[in-house]
């Protein structure tokens, strides 16, 4: 029988309302994050529908070794890191810049209007976004495709392997940068206005205020978000990459998540796909742990 520590029981009795409010969240996490972990064992078994999760033959590391020795292993890792790291490098600073710019707009009505404009793309679904991109970059009727043809570019934009990552990153910045700036705007709003007033009285320039007031205030938030972002370094979003993928750019657009989908659901190799996905999640967890350790050692900021 499991017994709870006396201190925890006393805390629950004293703050039972808060625990009651948190109960649905705990239940959802337990149901959708921990219960499915029972199925991880199929990565080590020869899974079949007739035998269930735990009835297949135990094969150990067979499917992991199969993936590591696959001719596609190096290209999958390279493509996934290329898309993920490029996205992090170029898209991570943009919300910070937007938040600082919005914070410098003194006219509240104009500030809210600009924020609304940059927030709106976030609510466009991935399917619609990729459809718009495909139409705009079409060489027949797309405005961007027509401009490219006039400049002497003859290849299909959405099919050019060299342009896949830039198109992905730029569209990601356009869609999510505004929305991601909200948390930085909230952090800047915690700065006392008297600090800004003192800086202006002392003759500080806008750049000096940004450098010595705004950025130091944003560092804790930046570090926490960077740690969480590194947790998906191999977990590039499946939907957008899969929708942008075609036979022309497959050499650079085939990433781990799309490969798992094709191997698991299209080829019915469930154990093999489960092993690849488990490997992916282990690397992501290791990256979170490593980034958290680096942030704690260098900046004294960590999430645990």
mmCIF file of C-alpha atoms in Angstrom:
data_model
loop_
_atom_site.group_PDB
_atom_site.id
_atom_site.type_symbol
_atom_site.label_atom_id
_atom_site.label_comp_id
_atom_site.label_asym_id
_atom_site.label_seq_id
_atom_site.Cartn_x
_atom_site.Cartn_y
_atom_site.Cartn_z
ATOM 1 C CA UNK A 1 0.000 0.000 0.000
ATOM 2 C CA UNK A 2 1.342 3.420 -0.998
ATOM 3 C CA UNK A 3 1.397 5.982 1.813
ATOM 4 C CA UNK A 4 1.962 9.674 1.231
ATOM 5 C CA UNK A 5 4.437 11.621 3.410
ATOM 6 C CA UNK A 6 2.806 13.421 6.318
ATOM 7 C CA UNK A 7 4.071 16.814 5.107
ATOM 8 C CA UNK A 8 2.467 16.261 1.691
ATOM 9 C CA UNK A 9 -0.824 15.207 3.282
ATOM 10 C CA UNK A 10 -0.840 18.319 5.450
ATOM 11 C CA UNK A 11 -0.143 20.454 2.398
ATOM 12 C CA UNK A 12 -3.015 18.827 0.494
ATOM 13 C CA UNK A 13 -5.430 19.418 3.372
ATOM 14 C CA UNK A 14 -4.354 23.050 3.639
ATOM 15 C CA UNK A 15 -4.491 23.807 -0.104
ATOM 16 C CA UNK A 16 -7.038 21.249 -1.331
ATOM 17 C CA UNK A 17 -8.687 23.821 -3.628
ATOM 18 C CA UNK A 18 -5.461 24.292 -5.605
ATOM 19 C CA UNK A 19 -4.901 20.539 -5.861
ATOM 20 C CA UNK A 20 -8.490 20.113 -7.039
ATOM 21 C CA UNK A 21 -7.920 22.695 -9.798
ATOM 22 C CA UNK A 22 -4.710 20.928 -10.849
ATOM 23 C CA UNK A 23 -6.324 17.473 -10.873
ATOM 24 C CA UNK A 24 -7.656 17.642 -14.486
ATOM 25 C CA UNK A 25 -4.208 18.652 -15.718
ATOM 26 C CA UNK A 26 -2.561 15.767 -13.860
ATOM 27 C CA UNK A 27 -5.185 13.376 -15.225
ATOM 28 C CA UNK A 28 -4.604 14.513 -18.819
ATOM 29 C CA UNK A 29 -0.822 14.190 -18.481
ATOM 30 C CA UNK A 30 -1.196 10.745 -16.906
ATOM 31 C CA UNK A 31 -3.655 9.544 -19.551
ATOM 32 C CA UNK A 32 -1.976 10.897 -22.674
ATOM 33 C CA UNK A 33 1.721 10.984 -21.681
ATOM 34 C CA UNK A 34 2.369 8.166 -19.231
ATOM 35 C CA UNK A 35 -0.183 5.460 -20.045
ATOM 36 C CA UNK A 36 0.910 5.282 -23.729
ATOM 37 C CA UNK A 37 4.475 4.610 -22.555
ATOM 38 C CA UNK A 38 3.326 1.005 -22.034
ATOM 39 C CA UNK A 39 3.516 0.636 -25.821
ATOM 40 C CA UNK A 40 7.233 1.502 -25.917
ATOM 41 C CA UNK A 41 7.995 -2.192 -25.543
ATOM 42 C CA UNK A 42 7.033 -2.871 -29.164
ATOM 43 C CA UNK A 43 10.327 -1.217 -30.110
ATOM 44 C CA UNK A 44 11.979 -4.286 -28.555
ATOM 45 C CA UNK A 45 9.469 -6.862 -29.811
ATOM 46 C CA UNK A 46 8.333 -8.249 -33.147
ATOM 47 C CA UNK A 47 4.923 -6.635 -32.945
ATOM 48 C CA UNK A 48 1.793 -8.109 -34.496
ATOM 49 C CA UNK A 49 -1.868 -7.182 -34.008
ATOM 50 C CA UNK A 50 -2.764 -10.747 -33.058
ATOM 51 C CA UNK A 51 -0.290 -10.915 -30.170
ATOM 52 C CA UNK A 52 -0.741 -7.403 -28.770
ATOM 53 C CA UNK A 53 1.855 -5.131 -27.188
ATOM 54 C CA UNK A 54 3.461 -7.700 -24.914
ATOM 55 C CA UNK A 55 2.894 -10.887 -26.889
ATOM 56 C CA UNK A 56 5.434 -10.488 -29.674
ATOM 57 C CA UNK A 57 8.822 -12.160 -29.770
ATOM 58 C CA UNK A 58 11.472 -10.240 -27.805
ATOM 59 C CA UNK A 59 14.199 -9.098 -30.222
ATOM 60 C CA UNK A 60 16.089 -6.634 -28.032
ATOM 61 C CA UNK A 61 18.072 -3.999 -29.916
ATOM 62 C CA UNK A 62 17.432 -5.491 -33.348
ATOM 63 C CA UNK A 63 15.415 -2.566 -34.760
ATOM 64 C CA UNK A 64 17.746 0.053 -33.292
ATOM 65 C CA UNK A 65 20.712 -1.648 -34.946
ATOM 66 C CA UNK A 66 18.747 -1.878 -38.178
ATOM 67 C CA UNK A 67 18.192 1.880 -38.105
ATOM 68 C CA UNK A 68 21.797 2.692 -37.194
ATOM 69 C CA UNK A 69 23.089 0.553 -40.077
ATOM 70 C CA UNK A 70 20.505 1.840 -42.540
ATOM 71 C CA UNK A 71 21.829 3.762 -45.530
ATOM 72 C CA UNK A 72 19.288 6.488 -44.706
ATOM 73 C CA UNK A 73 20.478 7.021 -41.118
ATOM 74 C CA UNK A 74 23.077 9.709 -41.871
ATOM 75 C CA UNK A 75 20.849 11.595 -44.318
ATOM 76 C CA UNK A 76 17.883 11.561 -41.909
ATOM 77 C CA UNK A 77 19.994 12.931 -39.050
ATOM 78 C CA UNK A 78 21.606 15.512 -41.321
ATOM 79 C CA UNK A 79 18.292 16.704 -42.791
ATOM 80 C CA UNK A 80 16.585 16.838 -39.397
ATOM 81 C CA UNK A 81 19.420 18.811 -37.799
ATOM 82 C CA UNK A 82 19.636 21.099 -40.819
ATOM 83 C CA UNK A 83 15.971 22.075 -40.605
ATOM 84 C CA UNK A 84 15.852 22.202 -36.800
ATOM 85 C CA UNK A 85 19.063 24.091 -36.053
ATOM 86 C CA UNK A 86 18.540 26.569 -38.890
ATOM 87 C CA UNK A 87 15.045 27.269 -37.570
ATOM 88 C CA UNK A 88 16.336 27.780 -34.020
ATOM 89 C CA UNK A 89 19.241 30.015 -35.077
ATOM 90 C CA UNK A 90 17.196 32.327 -37.280
ATOM 91 C CA UNK A 91 13.736 32.244 -35.690
ATOM 92 C CA UNK A 92 14.641 32.313 -31.985
ATOM 93 C CA UNK A 93 15.922 35.947 -31.926
ATOM 94 C CA UNK A 94 13.034 37.377 -33.993
ATOM 95 C CA UNK A 95 10.356 37.301 -31.223
ATOM 96 C CA UNK A 96 12.838 39.016 -28.891
ATOM 97 C CA UNK A 97 13.397 41.817 -31.403
ATOM 98 C CA UNK A 98 9.646 42.164 -31.998
ATOM 99 C CA UNK A 99 8.943 42.351 -28.256
ATOM 100 C CA UNK A 100 11.532 45.110 -27.801
ATOM 101 C CA UNK A 101 10.151 47.033 -30.781
ATOM 102 C CA UNK A 102 6.584 46.759 -29.501
ATOM 103 C CA UNK A 103 7.747 47.899 -26.075
ATOM 104 C CA UNK A 104 9.153 51.083 -27.641
ATOM 105 C CA UNK A 105 5.838 52.059 -29.273
ATOM 106 C CA UNK A 106 4.334 54.659 -26.930
ATOM 107 C CA UNK A 107 0.989 54.966 -28.715
ATOM 108 C CA UNK A 108 -1.048 52.135 -27.158
ATOM 109 C CA UNK A 109 -3.591 51.964 -29.967
ATOM 110 C CA UNK A 110 -0.866 51.712 -32.588
ATOM 111 C CA UNK A 111 0.953 49.149 -30.470
ATOM 112 C CA UNK A 112 -2.109 46.912 -30.189
ATOM 113 C CA UNK A 113 -2.785 47.226 -33.917
ATOM 114 C CA UNK A 114 0.760 46.154 -34.800
ATOM 115 C CA UNK A 115 0.631 43.268 -32.351
ATOM 116 C CA UNK A 116 -2.644 42.038 -33.805
ATOM 117 C CA UNK A 117 -1.221 42.151 -37.327
ATOM 118 C CA UNK A 118 1.797 39.992 -36.442
ATOM 119 C CA UNK A 119 -0.266 37.614 -34.266
ATOM 120 C CA UNK A 120 -2.762 36.737 -37.011
ATOM 121 C CA UNK A 121 -0.541 34.385 -39.091
ATOM 122 C CA UNK A 122 -0.255 32.076 -36.080
ATOM 123 C CA UNK A 123 -3.932 31.155 -36.467
ATOM 124 C CA UNK A 124 -3.535 30.022 -40.074
ATOM 125 C CA UNK A 125 -3.501 26.225 -40.219
ATOM 126 C CA UNK A 126 -0.420 24.479 -41.573
ATOM 127 C CA UNK A 127 -2.377 23.021 -44.493
ATOM 128 C CA UNK A 128 -3.634 26.456 -45.541
ATOM 129 C CA UNK A 129 -0.188 28.006 -45.119
ATOM 130 C CA UNK A 130 1.524 25.426 -47.328
ATOM 131 C CA UNK A 131 -1.264 25.759 -49.907
ATOM 132 C CA UNK A 132 -0.725 29.531 -50.021
ATOM 133 C CA UNK A 133 3.022 29.040 -50.356
ATOM 134 C CA UNK A 134 2.540 26.537 -53.178
ATOM 135 C CA UNK A 135 0.222 28.856 -55.097
ATOM 136 C CA UNK A 136 2.425 31.926 -54.629
ATOM 137 C CA UNK A 137 5.545 30.063 -55.728
ATOM 138 C CA UNK A 138 3.962 28.378 -58.706
ATOM 139 C CA UNK A 139 5.804 29.188 -61.932
ATOM 140 C CA UNK A 140 2.502 29.396 -63.806
ATOM 141 C CA UNK A 141 0.341 31.702 -61.698
ATOM 142 C CA UNK A 142 2.191 32.469 -58.457
ATOM 143 C CA UNK A 143 3.436 36.015 -57.974
ATOM 144 C CA UNK A 144 6.719 34.894 -56.402
ATOM 145 C CA UNK A 145 7.187 32.218 -59.055
ATOM 146 C CA UNK A 146 6.636 34.778 -61.817
ATOM 147 C CA UNK A 147 9.192 37.140 -60.269
ATOM 148 C CA UNK A 148 11.700 34.280 -60.060
ATOM 149 C CA UNK A 149 11.184 33.460 -63.741
ATOM 150 C CA UNK A 150 11.702 37.092 -64.718
ATOM 151 C CA UNK A 151 15.003 37.046 -62.817
ATOM 152 C CA UNK A 152 16.082 34.006 -64.826
ATOM 153 C CA UNK A 153 15.328 31.316 -62.237
ATOM 154 C CA UNK A 154 13.964 28.295 -64.113
ATOM 155 C CA UNK A 155 13.594 25.652 -61.370
ATOM 156 C CA UNK A 156 10.377 25.007 -59.417
ATOM 157 C CA UNK A 157 10.772 26.935 -56.165
ATOM 158 C CA UNK A 158 8.997 24.401 -53.959
ATOM 159 C CA UNK A 159 10.966 21.589 -55.579
ATOM 160 C CA UNK A 160 14.451 23.068 -55.359
ATOM 161 C CA UNK A 161 16.420 21.204 -52.642
ATOM 162 C CA UNK A 162 18.555 24.308 -52.000
ATOM 163 C CA UNK A 163 15.484 26.414 -51.191
ATOM 164 C CA UNK A 164 13.600 23.930 -49.002
ATOM 165 C CA UNK A 165 15.205 24.937 -45.688
ATOM 166 C CA UNK A 166 15.115 28.726 -46.377
ATOM 167 C CA UNK A 167 11.438 28.540 -47.392
ATOM 168 C CA UNK A 168 10.618 26.471 -44.307
ATOM 169 C CA UNK A 169 12.461 28.816 -41.933
ATOM 170 C CA UNK A 170 11.148 32.072 -43.432
ATOM 171 C CA UNK A 171 7.540 30.820 -43.418
ATOM 172 C CA UNK A 172 7.980 29.638 -39.818
ATOM 173 C CA UNK A 173 9.246 33.070 -38.763
ATOM 174 C CA UNK A 174 6.367 34.799 -40.536
ATOM 175 C CA UNK A 175 3.789 32.512 -38.963
ATOM 176 C CA UNK A 176 4.984 32.166 -35.369
ATOM 177 C CA UNK A 177 7.379 35.021 -34.517
ATOM 178 C CA UNK A 178 4.603 37.419 -33.526
ATOM 179 C CA UNK A 179 2.842 34.896 -31.332
ATOM 180 C CA UNK A 180 6.090 33.780 -29.679
ATOM 181 C CA UNK A 181 6.866 37.388 -28.779
ATOM 182 C CA UNK A 182 3.952 37.486 -26.306
ATOM 183 C CA UNK A 183 5.931 35.908 -23.486
ATOM 184 C CA UNK A 184 8.788 38.387 -23.990
ATOM 185 C CA UNK A 185 6.333 41.304 -24.014
ATOM 186 C CA UNK A 186 4.982 40.010 -20.707
ATOM 187 C CA UNK A 187 8.513 39.900 -19.298
ATOM 188 C CA UNK A 188 9.202 43.477 -20.422
ATOM 189 C CA UNK A 189 5.948 44.671 -18.876
ATOM 190 C CA UNK A 190 7.317 43.713 -15.450
ATOM 191 C CA UNK A 191 10.006 46.414 -15.676
ATOM 192 C CA UNK A 192 9.199 49.430 -13.510
ATOM 193 C CA UNK A 193 8.570 52.561 -15.610
ATOM 194 C CA UNK A 194 10.612 54.583 -13.134
ATOM 195 C CA UNK A 195 13.720 52.776 -14.387
ATOM 196 C CA UNK A 196 13.059 53.985 -17.932
ATOM 197 C CA UNK A 197 12.376 57.493 -16.672
ATOM 198 C CA UNK A 198 15.667 57.515 -14.763
ATOM 199 C CA UNK A 199 17.508 56.380 -17.891
ATOM 200 C CA UNK A 200 15.973 59.151 -20.005
ATOM 201 C CA UNK A 201 16.829 61.756 -17.343
ATOM 202 C CA UNK A 202 20.438 60.530 -17.301
ATOM 203 C CA UNK A 203 20.597 60.927 -21.081
ATOM 204 C CA UNK A 204 20.631 57.237 -22.039
ATOM 205 C CA UNK A 205 19.966 56.479 -25.696
ATOM 206 C CA UNK A 206 17.399 53.929 -26.897
ATOM 207 C CA UNK A 207 20.135 51.419 -27.695
ATOM 208 C CA UNK A 208 21.646 51.807 -24.220
ATOM 209 C CA UNK A 209 18.247 51.202 -22.620
ATOM 210 C CA UNK A 210 17.782 48.071 -24.730
ATOM 211 C CA UNK A 211 21.280 46.844 -23.920
ATOM 212 C CA UNK A 212 21.349 47.518 -20.187
ATOM 213 C CA UNK A 213 17.662 47.283 -19.189
ATOM 214 C CA UNK A 214 15.561 45.283 -21.668
ATOM 215 C CA UNK A 215 17.952 42.486 -22.642
ATOM 216 C CA UNK A 216 19.088 41.642 -19.074
ATOM 217 C CA UNK A 217 15.418 41.449 -18.087
ATOM 218 C CA UNK A 218 14.733 39.014 -20.933
ATOM 219 C CA UNK A 219 17.706 36.715 -20.290
ATOM 220 C CA UNK A 220 15.922 34.363 -17.802
ATOM 221 C CA UNK A 221 12.952 33.959 -20.151
ATOM 222 C CA UNK A 222 15.253 33.482 -23.131
ATOM 223 C CA UNK A 223 17.239 30.760 -21.377
ATOM 224 C CA UNK A 224 14.177 28.826 -20.247
ATOM 225 C CA UNK A 225 12.631 28.924 -23.735
ATOM 226 C CA UNK A 226 15.949 27.957 -25.324
ATOM 227 C CA UNK A 227 16.191 24.939 -23.033
ATOM 228 C CA UNK A 228 12.663 23.854 -23.971
ATOM 229 C CA UNK A 229 13.338 24.513 -27.666
ATOM 230 C CA UNK A 230 16.425 22.300 -27.635
ATOM 231 C CA UNK A 231 14.162 19.496 -26.465
ATOM 232 C CA UNK A 232 12.753 19.296 -29.968
ATOM 233 C CA UNK A 233 16.038 19.551 -31.860
ATOM 234 C CA UNK A 234 15.261 16.219 -33.569
ATOM 235 C CA UNK A 235 11.508 16.655 -33.282
ATOM 236 C CA UNK A 236 10.918 18.945 -36.252
ATOM 237 C CA UNK A 237 7.201 19.387 -36.905
ATOM 238 C CA UNK A 238 5.846 16.601 -39.096
ATOM 239 C CA UNK A 239 2.898 18.336 -40.760
ATOM 240 C CA UNK A 240 4.616 21.225 -42.481
ATOM 241 C CA UNK A 241 7.619 19.243 -43.699
ATOM 242 C CA UNK A 242 5.385 16.454 -44.990
ATOM 243 C CA UNK A 243 3.126 18.893 -46.841
ATOM 244 C CA UNK A 244 6.107 20.712 -48.383
ATOM 245 C CA UNK A 245 7.716 17.431 -49.372
ATOM 246 C CA UNK A 246 7.746 16.259 -52.985
ATOM 247 C CA UNK A 247 9.810 14.010 -55.221
ATOM 248 C CA UNK A 248 12.121 16.871 -56.215
ATOM 249 C CA UNK A 249 13.191 17.953 -52.720
ATOM 250 C CA UNK A 250 13.004 14.541 -51.015
ATOM 251 C CA UNK A 251 16.786 14.377 -50.629
ATOM 252 C CA UNK A 252 16.695 17.259 -48.095
ATOM 253 C CA UNK A 253 13.104 17.090 -46.818
ATOM 254 C CA UNK A 254 13.058 13.500 -45.570
ATOM 255 C CA UNK A 255 13.420 13.898 -41.790
ATOM 256 C CA UNK A 256 12.956 11.493 -38.896
ATOM 257 C CA UNK A 257 9.287 12.299 -38.252
ATOM 258 C CA UNK A 258 8.232 11.847 -41.897
ATOM 259 C CA UNK A 259 10.310 8.680 -42.166
ATOM 260 C CA UNK A 260 8.655 7.243 -39.044
ATOM 261 C CA UNK A 261 5.231 7.975 -40.547
ATOM 262 C CA UNK A 262 6.073 6.249 -43.820
ATOM 263 C CA UNK A 263 7.719 3.244 -42.169
ATOM 264 C CA UNK A 264 5.052 2.824 -39.497
ATOM 265 C CA UNK A 265 1.720 3.659 -41.108
ATOM 266 C CA UNK A 266 2.429 3.188 -44.807
ATOM 267 C CA UNK A 267 4.757 0.176 -44.617
ATOM 268 C CA UNK A 268 3.236 -1.335 -41.438
ATOM 269 C CA UNK A 269 6.663 -1.783 -39.789
ATOM 270 C CA UNK A 270 5.388 -0.759 -36.363
ATOM 271 C CA UNK A 271 8.267 -2.086 -34.265
ATOM 272 C CA UNK A 272 10.862 -0.479 -36.521
ATOM 273 C CA UNK A 273 9.102 2.893 -36.483
ATOM 274 C CA UNK A 274 8.643 2.689 -32.694
ATOM 275 C CA UNK A 275 12.377 2.097 -32.280
ATOM 276 C CA UNK A 276 13.245 5.116 -34.445
ATOM 277 C CA UNK A 277 10.767 7.308 -32.579
ATOM 278 C CA UNK A 278 12.117 6.158 -29.197
ATOM 279 C CA UNK A 279 15.667 6.942 -30.313
ATOM 280 C CA UNK A 280 14.479 10.388 -31.396
ATOM 281 C CA UNK A 281 12.829 11.083 -28.034
ATOM 282 C CA UNK A 282 15.880 9.914 -26.073
ATOM 283 C CA UNK A 283 18.120 12.326 -28.016
ATOM 284 C CA UNK A 284 15.642 15.166 -27.398
ATOM 285 C CA UNK A 285 15.594 14.417 -23.665
ATOM 286 C CA UNK A 286 19.395 14.340 -23.595
ATOM 287 C CA UNK A 287 19.519 17.722 -25.348
ATOM 288 C CA UNK A 288 17.142 19.248 -22.770
ATOM 289 C CA UNK A 289 19.239 17.834 -19.939
ATOM 290 C CA UNK A 290 22.488 19.053 -21.519
ATOM 291 C CA UNK A 291 21.164 22.534 -22.293
ATOM 292 C CA UNK A 292 19.731 22.842 -18.790
ATOM 293 C CA UNK A 293 23.124 21.878 -17.334
ATOM 294 C CA UNK A 294 24.946 24.419 -19.527
ATOM 295 C CA UNK A 295 22.471 27.176 -18.623
ATOM 296 C CA UNK A 296 22.796 26.429 -14.899
ATOM 297 C CA UNK A 297 26.599 26.453 -15.044
ATOM 298 C CA UNK A 298 26.941 29.539 -17.247
ATOM 299 C CA UNK A 299 23.980 31.740 -16.285
ATOM 300 C CA UNK A 300 22.648 30.214 -13.074
ATOM 301 C CA UNK A 301 19.274 29.591 -14.768
ATOM 302 C CA UNK A 302 17.633 26.196 -15.101
ATOM 303 C CA UNK A 303 14.201 24.577 -15.232
ATOM 304 C CA UNK A 304 15.065 22.021 -12.544
#
